[in-house]
Tab-separated table of C-alpha atoms and ligand atoms in Angstrom:
chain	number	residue	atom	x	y	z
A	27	UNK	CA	17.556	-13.730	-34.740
A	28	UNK	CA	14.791	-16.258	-34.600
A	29	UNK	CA	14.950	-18.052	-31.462
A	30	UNK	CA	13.300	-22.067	-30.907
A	31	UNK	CA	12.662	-23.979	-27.777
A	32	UNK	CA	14.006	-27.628	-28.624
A	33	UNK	CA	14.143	-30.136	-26.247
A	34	UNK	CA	17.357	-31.628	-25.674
A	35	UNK	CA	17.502	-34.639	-27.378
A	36	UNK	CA	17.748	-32.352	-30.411
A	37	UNK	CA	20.829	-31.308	-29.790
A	38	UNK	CA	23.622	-33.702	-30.105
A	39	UNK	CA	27.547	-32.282	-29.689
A	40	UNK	CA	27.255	-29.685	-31.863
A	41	UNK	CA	25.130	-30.820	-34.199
A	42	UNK	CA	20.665	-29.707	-34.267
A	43	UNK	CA	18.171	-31.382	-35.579
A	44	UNK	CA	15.113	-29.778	-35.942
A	45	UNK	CA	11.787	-31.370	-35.429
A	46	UNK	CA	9.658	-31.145	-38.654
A	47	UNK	CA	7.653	-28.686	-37.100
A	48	UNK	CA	9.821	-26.388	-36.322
A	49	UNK	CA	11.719	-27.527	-39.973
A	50	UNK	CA	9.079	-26.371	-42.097
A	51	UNK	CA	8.609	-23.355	-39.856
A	52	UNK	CA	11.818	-22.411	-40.747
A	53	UNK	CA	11.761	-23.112	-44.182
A	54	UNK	CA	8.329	-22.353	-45.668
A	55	UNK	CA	7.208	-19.315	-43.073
A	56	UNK	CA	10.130	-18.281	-42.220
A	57	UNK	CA	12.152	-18.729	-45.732
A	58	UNK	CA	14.946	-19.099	-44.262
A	59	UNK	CA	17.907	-20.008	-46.156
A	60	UNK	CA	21.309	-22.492	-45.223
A	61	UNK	CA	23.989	-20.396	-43.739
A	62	UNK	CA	21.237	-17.917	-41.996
A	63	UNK	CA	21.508	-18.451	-38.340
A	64	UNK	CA	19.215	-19.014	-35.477
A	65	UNK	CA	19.156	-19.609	-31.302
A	66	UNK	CA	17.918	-22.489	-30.172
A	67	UNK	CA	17.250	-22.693	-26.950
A	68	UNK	CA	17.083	-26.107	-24.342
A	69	UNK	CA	14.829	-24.802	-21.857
A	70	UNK	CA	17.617	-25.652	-18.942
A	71	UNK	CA	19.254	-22.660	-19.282
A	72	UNK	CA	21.650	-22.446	-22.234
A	73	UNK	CA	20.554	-20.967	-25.798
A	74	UNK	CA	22.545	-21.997	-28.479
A	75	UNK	CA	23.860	-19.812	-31.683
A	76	UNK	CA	23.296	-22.327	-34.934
A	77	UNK	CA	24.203	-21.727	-38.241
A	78	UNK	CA	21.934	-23.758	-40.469
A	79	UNK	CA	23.706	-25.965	-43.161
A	80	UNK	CA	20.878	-28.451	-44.376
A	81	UNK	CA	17.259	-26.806	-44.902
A	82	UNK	CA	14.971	-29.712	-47.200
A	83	UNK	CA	11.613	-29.037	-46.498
A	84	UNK	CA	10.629	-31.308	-43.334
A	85	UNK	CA	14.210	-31.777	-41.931
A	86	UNK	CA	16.503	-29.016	-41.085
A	87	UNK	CA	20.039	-29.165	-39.667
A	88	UNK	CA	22.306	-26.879	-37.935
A	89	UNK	CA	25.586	-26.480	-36.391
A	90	UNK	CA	25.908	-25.119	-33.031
A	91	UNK	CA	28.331	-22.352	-33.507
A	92	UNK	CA	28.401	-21.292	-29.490
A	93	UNK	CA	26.714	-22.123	-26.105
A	94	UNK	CA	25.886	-19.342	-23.359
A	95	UNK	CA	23.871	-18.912	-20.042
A	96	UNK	CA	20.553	-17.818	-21.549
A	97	UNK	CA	19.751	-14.209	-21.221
A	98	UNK	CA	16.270	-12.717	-20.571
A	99	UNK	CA	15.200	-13.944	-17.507
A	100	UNK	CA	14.097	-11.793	-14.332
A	101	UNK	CA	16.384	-12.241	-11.144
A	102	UNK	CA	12.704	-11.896	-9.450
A	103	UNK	CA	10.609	-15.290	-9.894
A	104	UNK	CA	6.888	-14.071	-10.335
A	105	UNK	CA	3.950	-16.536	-10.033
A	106	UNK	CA	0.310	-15.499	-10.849
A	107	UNK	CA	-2.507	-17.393	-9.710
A	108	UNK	CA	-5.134	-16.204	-11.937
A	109	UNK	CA	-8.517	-17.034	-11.853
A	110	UNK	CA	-9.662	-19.466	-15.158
A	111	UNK	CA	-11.221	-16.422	-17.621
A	112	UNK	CA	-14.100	-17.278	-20.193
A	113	UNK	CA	-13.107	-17.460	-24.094
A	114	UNK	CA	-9.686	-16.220	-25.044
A	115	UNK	CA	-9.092	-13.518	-22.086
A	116	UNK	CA	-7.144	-16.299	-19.694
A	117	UNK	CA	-4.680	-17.239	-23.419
A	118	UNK	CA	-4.470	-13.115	-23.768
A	119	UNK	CA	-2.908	-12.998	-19.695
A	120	UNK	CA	-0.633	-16.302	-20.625
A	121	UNK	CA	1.048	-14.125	-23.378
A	122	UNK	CA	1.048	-10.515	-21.658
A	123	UNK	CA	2.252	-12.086	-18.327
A	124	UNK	CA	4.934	-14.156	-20.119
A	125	UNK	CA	6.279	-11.271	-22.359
A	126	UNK	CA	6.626	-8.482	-19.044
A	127	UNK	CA	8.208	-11.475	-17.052
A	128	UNK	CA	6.471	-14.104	-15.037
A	129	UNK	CA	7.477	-17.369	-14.523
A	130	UNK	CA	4.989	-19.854	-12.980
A	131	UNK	CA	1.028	-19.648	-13.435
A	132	UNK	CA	-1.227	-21.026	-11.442
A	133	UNK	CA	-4.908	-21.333	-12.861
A	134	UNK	CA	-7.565	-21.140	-10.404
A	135	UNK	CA	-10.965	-21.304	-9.824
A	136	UNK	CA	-12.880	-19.271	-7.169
A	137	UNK	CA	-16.612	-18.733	-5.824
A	138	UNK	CA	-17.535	-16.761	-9.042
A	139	UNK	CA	-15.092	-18.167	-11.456
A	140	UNK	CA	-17.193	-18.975	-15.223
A	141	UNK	CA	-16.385	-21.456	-16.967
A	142	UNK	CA	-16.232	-24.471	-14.811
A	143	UNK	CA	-12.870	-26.997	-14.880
A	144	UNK	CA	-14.873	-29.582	-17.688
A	145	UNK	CA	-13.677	-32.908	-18.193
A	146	UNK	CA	-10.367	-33.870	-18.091
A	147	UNK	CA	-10.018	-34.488	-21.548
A	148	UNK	CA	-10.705	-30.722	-21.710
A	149	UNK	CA	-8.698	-30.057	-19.495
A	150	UNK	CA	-5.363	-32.048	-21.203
A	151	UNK	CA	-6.543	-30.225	-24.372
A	152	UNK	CA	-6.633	-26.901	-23.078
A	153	UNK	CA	-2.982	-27.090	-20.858
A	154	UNK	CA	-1.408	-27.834	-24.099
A	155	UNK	CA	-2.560	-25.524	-26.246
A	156	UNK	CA	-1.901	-22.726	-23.246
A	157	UNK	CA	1.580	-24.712	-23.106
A	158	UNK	CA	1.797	-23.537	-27.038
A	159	UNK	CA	1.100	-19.966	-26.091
A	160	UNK	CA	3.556	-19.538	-23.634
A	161	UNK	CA	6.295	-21.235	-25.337
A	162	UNK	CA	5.336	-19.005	-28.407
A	163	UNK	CA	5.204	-15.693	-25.921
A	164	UNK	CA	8.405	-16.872	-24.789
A	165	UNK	CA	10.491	-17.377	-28.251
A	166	UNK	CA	9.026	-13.818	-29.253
A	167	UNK	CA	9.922	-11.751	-26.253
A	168	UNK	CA	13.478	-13.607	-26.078
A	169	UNK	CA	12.847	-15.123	-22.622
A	170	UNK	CA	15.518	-17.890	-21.577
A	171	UNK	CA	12.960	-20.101	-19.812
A	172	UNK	CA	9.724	-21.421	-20.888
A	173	UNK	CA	7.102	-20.381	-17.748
A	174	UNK	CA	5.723	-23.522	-15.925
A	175	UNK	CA	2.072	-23.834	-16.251
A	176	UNK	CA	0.497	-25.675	-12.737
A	177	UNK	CA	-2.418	-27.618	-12.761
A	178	UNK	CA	-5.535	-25.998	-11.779
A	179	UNK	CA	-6.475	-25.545	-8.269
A	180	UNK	CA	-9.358	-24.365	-6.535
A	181	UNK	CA	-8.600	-20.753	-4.681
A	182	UNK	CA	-8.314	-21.858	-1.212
A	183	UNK	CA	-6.128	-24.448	-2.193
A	184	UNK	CA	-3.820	-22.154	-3.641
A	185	UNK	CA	-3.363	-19.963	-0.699
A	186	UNK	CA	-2.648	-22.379	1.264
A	187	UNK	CA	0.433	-23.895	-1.233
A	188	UNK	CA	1.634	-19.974	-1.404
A	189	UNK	CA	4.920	-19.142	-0.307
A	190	UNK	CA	4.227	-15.453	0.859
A	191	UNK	CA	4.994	-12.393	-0.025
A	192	UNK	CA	1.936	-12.515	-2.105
A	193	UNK	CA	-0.640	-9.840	-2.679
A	194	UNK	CA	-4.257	-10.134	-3.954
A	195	UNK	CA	-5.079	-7.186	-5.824
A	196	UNK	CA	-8.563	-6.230	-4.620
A	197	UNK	CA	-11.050	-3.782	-6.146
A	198	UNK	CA	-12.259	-2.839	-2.064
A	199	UNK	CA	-9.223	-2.467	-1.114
A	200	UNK	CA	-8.597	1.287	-0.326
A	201	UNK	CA	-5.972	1.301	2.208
A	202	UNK	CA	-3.034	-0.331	0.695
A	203	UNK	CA	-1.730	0.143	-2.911
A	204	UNK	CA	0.314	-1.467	-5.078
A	205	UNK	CA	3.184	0.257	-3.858
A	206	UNK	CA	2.623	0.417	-0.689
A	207	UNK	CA	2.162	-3.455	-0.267
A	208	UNK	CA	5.529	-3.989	-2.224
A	209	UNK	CA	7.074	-2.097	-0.148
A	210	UNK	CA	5.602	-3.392	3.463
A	211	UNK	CA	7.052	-6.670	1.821
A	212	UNK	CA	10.269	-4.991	1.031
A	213	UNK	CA	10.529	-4.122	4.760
A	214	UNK	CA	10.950	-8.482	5.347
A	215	UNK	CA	13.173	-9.652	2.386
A	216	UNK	CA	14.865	-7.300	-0.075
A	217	UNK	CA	15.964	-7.800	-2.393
A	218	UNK	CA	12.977	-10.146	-2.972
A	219	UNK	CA	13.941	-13.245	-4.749
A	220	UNK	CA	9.961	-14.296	-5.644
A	221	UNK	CA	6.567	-12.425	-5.657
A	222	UNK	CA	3.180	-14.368	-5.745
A	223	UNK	CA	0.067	-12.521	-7.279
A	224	UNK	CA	-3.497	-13.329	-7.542
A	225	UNK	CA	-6.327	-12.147	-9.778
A	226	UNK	CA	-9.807	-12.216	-9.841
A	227	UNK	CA	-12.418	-13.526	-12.006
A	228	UNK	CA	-14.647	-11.434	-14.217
A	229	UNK	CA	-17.224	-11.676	-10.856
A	230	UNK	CA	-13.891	-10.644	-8.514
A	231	UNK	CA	-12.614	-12.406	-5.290
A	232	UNK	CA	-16.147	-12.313	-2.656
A	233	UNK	CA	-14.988	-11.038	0.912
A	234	UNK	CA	-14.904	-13.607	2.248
A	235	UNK	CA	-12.452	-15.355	-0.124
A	236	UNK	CA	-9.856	-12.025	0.090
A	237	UNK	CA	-10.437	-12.302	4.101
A	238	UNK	CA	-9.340	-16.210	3.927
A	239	UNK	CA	-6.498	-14.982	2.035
A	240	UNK	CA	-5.571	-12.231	4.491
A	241	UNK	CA	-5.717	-14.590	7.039
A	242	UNK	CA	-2.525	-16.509	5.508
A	243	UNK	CA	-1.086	-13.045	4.806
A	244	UNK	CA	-1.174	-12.225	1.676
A	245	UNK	CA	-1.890	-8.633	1.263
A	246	UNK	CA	-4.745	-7.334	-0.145
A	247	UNK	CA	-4.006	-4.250	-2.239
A	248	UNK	CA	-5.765	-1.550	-4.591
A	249	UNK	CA	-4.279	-0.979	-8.339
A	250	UNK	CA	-6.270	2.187	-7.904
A	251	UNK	CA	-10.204	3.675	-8.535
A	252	UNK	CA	-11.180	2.586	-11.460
A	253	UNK	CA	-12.125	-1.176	-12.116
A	254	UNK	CA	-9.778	-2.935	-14.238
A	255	UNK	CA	-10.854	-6.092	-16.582
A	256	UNK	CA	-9.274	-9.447	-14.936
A	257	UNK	CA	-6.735	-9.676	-17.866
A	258	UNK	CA	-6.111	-5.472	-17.428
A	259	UNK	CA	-5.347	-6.107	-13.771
A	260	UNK	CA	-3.113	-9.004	-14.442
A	261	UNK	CA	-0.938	-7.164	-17.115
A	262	UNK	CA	-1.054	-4.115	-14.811
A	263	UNK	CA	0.362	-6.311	-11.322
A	264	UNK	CA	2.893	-7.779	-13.216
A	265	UNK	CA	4.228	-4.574	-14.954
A	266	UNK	CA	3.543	-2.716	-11.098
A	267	UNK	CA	5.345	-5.456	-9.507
A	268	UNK	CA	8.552	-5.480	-12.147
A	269	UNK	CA	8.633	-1.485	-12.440
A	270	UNK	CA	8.731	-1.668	-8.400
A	271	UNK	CA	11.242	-3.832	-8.621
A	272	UNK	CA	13.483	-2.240	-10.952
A	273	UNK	CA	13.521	-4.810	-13.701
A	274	UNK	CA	11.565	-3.276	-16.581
A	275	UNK	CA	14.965	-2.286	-17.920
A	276	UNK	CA	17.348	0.352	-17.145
B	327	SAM	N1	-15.788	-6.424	-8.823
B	327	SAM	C1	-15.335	-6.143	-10.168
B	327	SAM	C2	-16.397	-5.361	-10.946
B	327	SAM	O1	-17.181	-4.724	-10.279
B	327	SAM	O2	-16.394	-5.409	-12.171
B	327	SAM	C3	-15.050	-7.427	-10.899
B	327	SAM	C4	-13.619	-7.892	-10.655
B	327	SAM	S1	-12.410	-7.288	-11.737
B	327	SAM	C5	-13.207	-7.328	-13.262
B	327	SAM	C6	-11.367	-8.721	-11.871
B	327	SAM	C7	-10.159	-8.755	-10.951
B	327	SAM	O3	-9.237	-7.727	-11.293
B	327	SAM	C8	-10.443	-8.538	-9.495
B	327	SAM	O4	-10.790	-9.765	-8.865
B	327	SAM	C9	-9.127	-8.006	-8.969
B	327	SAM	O5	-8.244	-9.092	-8.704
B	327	SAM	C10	-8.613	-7.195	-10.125
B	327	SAM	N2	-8.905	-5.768	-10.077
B	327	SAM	C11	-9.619	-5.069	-10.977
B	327	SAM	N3	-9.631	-3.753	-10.670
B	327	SAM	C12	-8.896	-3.612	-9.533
B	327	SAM	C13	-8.542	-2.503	-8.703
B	327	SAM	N4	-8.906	-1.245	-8.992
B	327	SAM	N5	-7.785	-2.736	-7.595
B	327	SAM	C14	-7.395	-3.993	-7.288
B	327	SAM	N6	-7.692	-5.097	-8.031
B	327	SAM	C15	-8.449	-4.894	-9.147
């Protein structure tokens, strides 16, 4: 079943309105037809079973047929402070990250990050169409919860706001993996309730920014020999980090 993020106001009693957006959406991509139904979702942690009774081009109604907890959300809250990537490489890690089950990102910008912040206008513009990704990443992989997207920080500002455990996967790392690191972190709170991540620009982390971060313990750790592309190694901590944890199913 289709499933839409509405916000609330939508949904009154048991009756939906649809936004026109989403109305044509429904009707001219989707063809969907009265009596076909859909889950709607509120973003606060109920999704909502509608049958549709009134489909008219711009204005769709439905009729809430039952209410439940939403489904499809990790019991392990996952934030990734990624460094800011040039063209569409940093949209490619909002969608990955959001499908295999993170829930907070954190753009950042370090020593050898590319494209610089630009103007705020720029800025506004490109938080909401990065807002559009994940909220599309999140109706198509049946998440319950939108992920929150921060504002931009600079790196050392992040690792200061950090709430530990939190590893920085580091191409010089050789001592500690992955694994390893999850499990040191294992070793202070399990079951872990959150996990904090950060990736590297296309330039990487310089030492001295991944021996700052070390300093407020977070763990640098290897995701093996071979150098991974910034959006690779995000996809591939998240995925290490959920496997490790048991939640990629099963
Ligand atoms: N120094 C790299 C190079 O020589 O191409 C550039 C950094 S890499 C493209 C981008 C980011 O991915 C790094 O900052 C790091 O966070 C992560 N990364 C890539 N490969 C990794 C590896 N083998 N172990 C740990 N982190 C890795």
């Amino acid at each position: 079943m289709h499933r839409f993020f509405l916000s609330s106001d939508h949904i009154e009693g048991s009756e939906v309105r649809f936004p026109n957006s989403t109305s044509r959406q429904l009707s001219r991509v989707l063809r969907i037809q009265a009596g076909e139904k859909v889950v709607v979702l509120d973003n606060a942690g109920w999704e909502y079973e509608v049958i549709l009774t009134n489909l008219m081009g711009n204005h769709a109604i439905g009729h809430v047929e039952e209410r439940r907890l939403v489904s499809g959300e990790p019991n392990v809250h996952i934030t990734l402070y990624q460094c800011i990537l040039k063209g569409s490489k940093f949209d490619l890690v909002l969608q990955k990250c959001t499908e295999v089950g993170v829930s907070s990102f954190v753009p950042i910008y370090s020593e050898r990050t590319i494209p610089n912040i630009g103007a705020n206008n720029d800025q506004s513009r490109r938080e909401e169409r990065w807002n559009k990704i994940l909220t599309e990443a999140a109706e198509q992989s049946g998440r319950g919860l939108i992920p929150t997207l921060n504002r931009a920080v600079d790196f050392r500002t992040a690792c200061g706001i950090v709430m530990n455990p939190a590893i920085i996967p580091w191409e010089e790392e050789s001592g500690t993996s992955l694994q390893s690191g999850l499990r040191e972190i294992k070793r202070v709170e399990n079951p872990l309730s959150r996990v904090e991540i950060f990736i590297g620009p296309e330039g990487g982390f310089s030492t001295a920014e991944v021996d700052y971060a070390r300093s407020l313990g977070i763990i640098p750790v290897s995701l093996g020999v071979r150098i991974l592309r910034a959006e690779t190694a995000a996809i591939v901590s998240v995925s290490g980090v959920m496997y490790e944890l048991g939640l990629l199913g099963g």
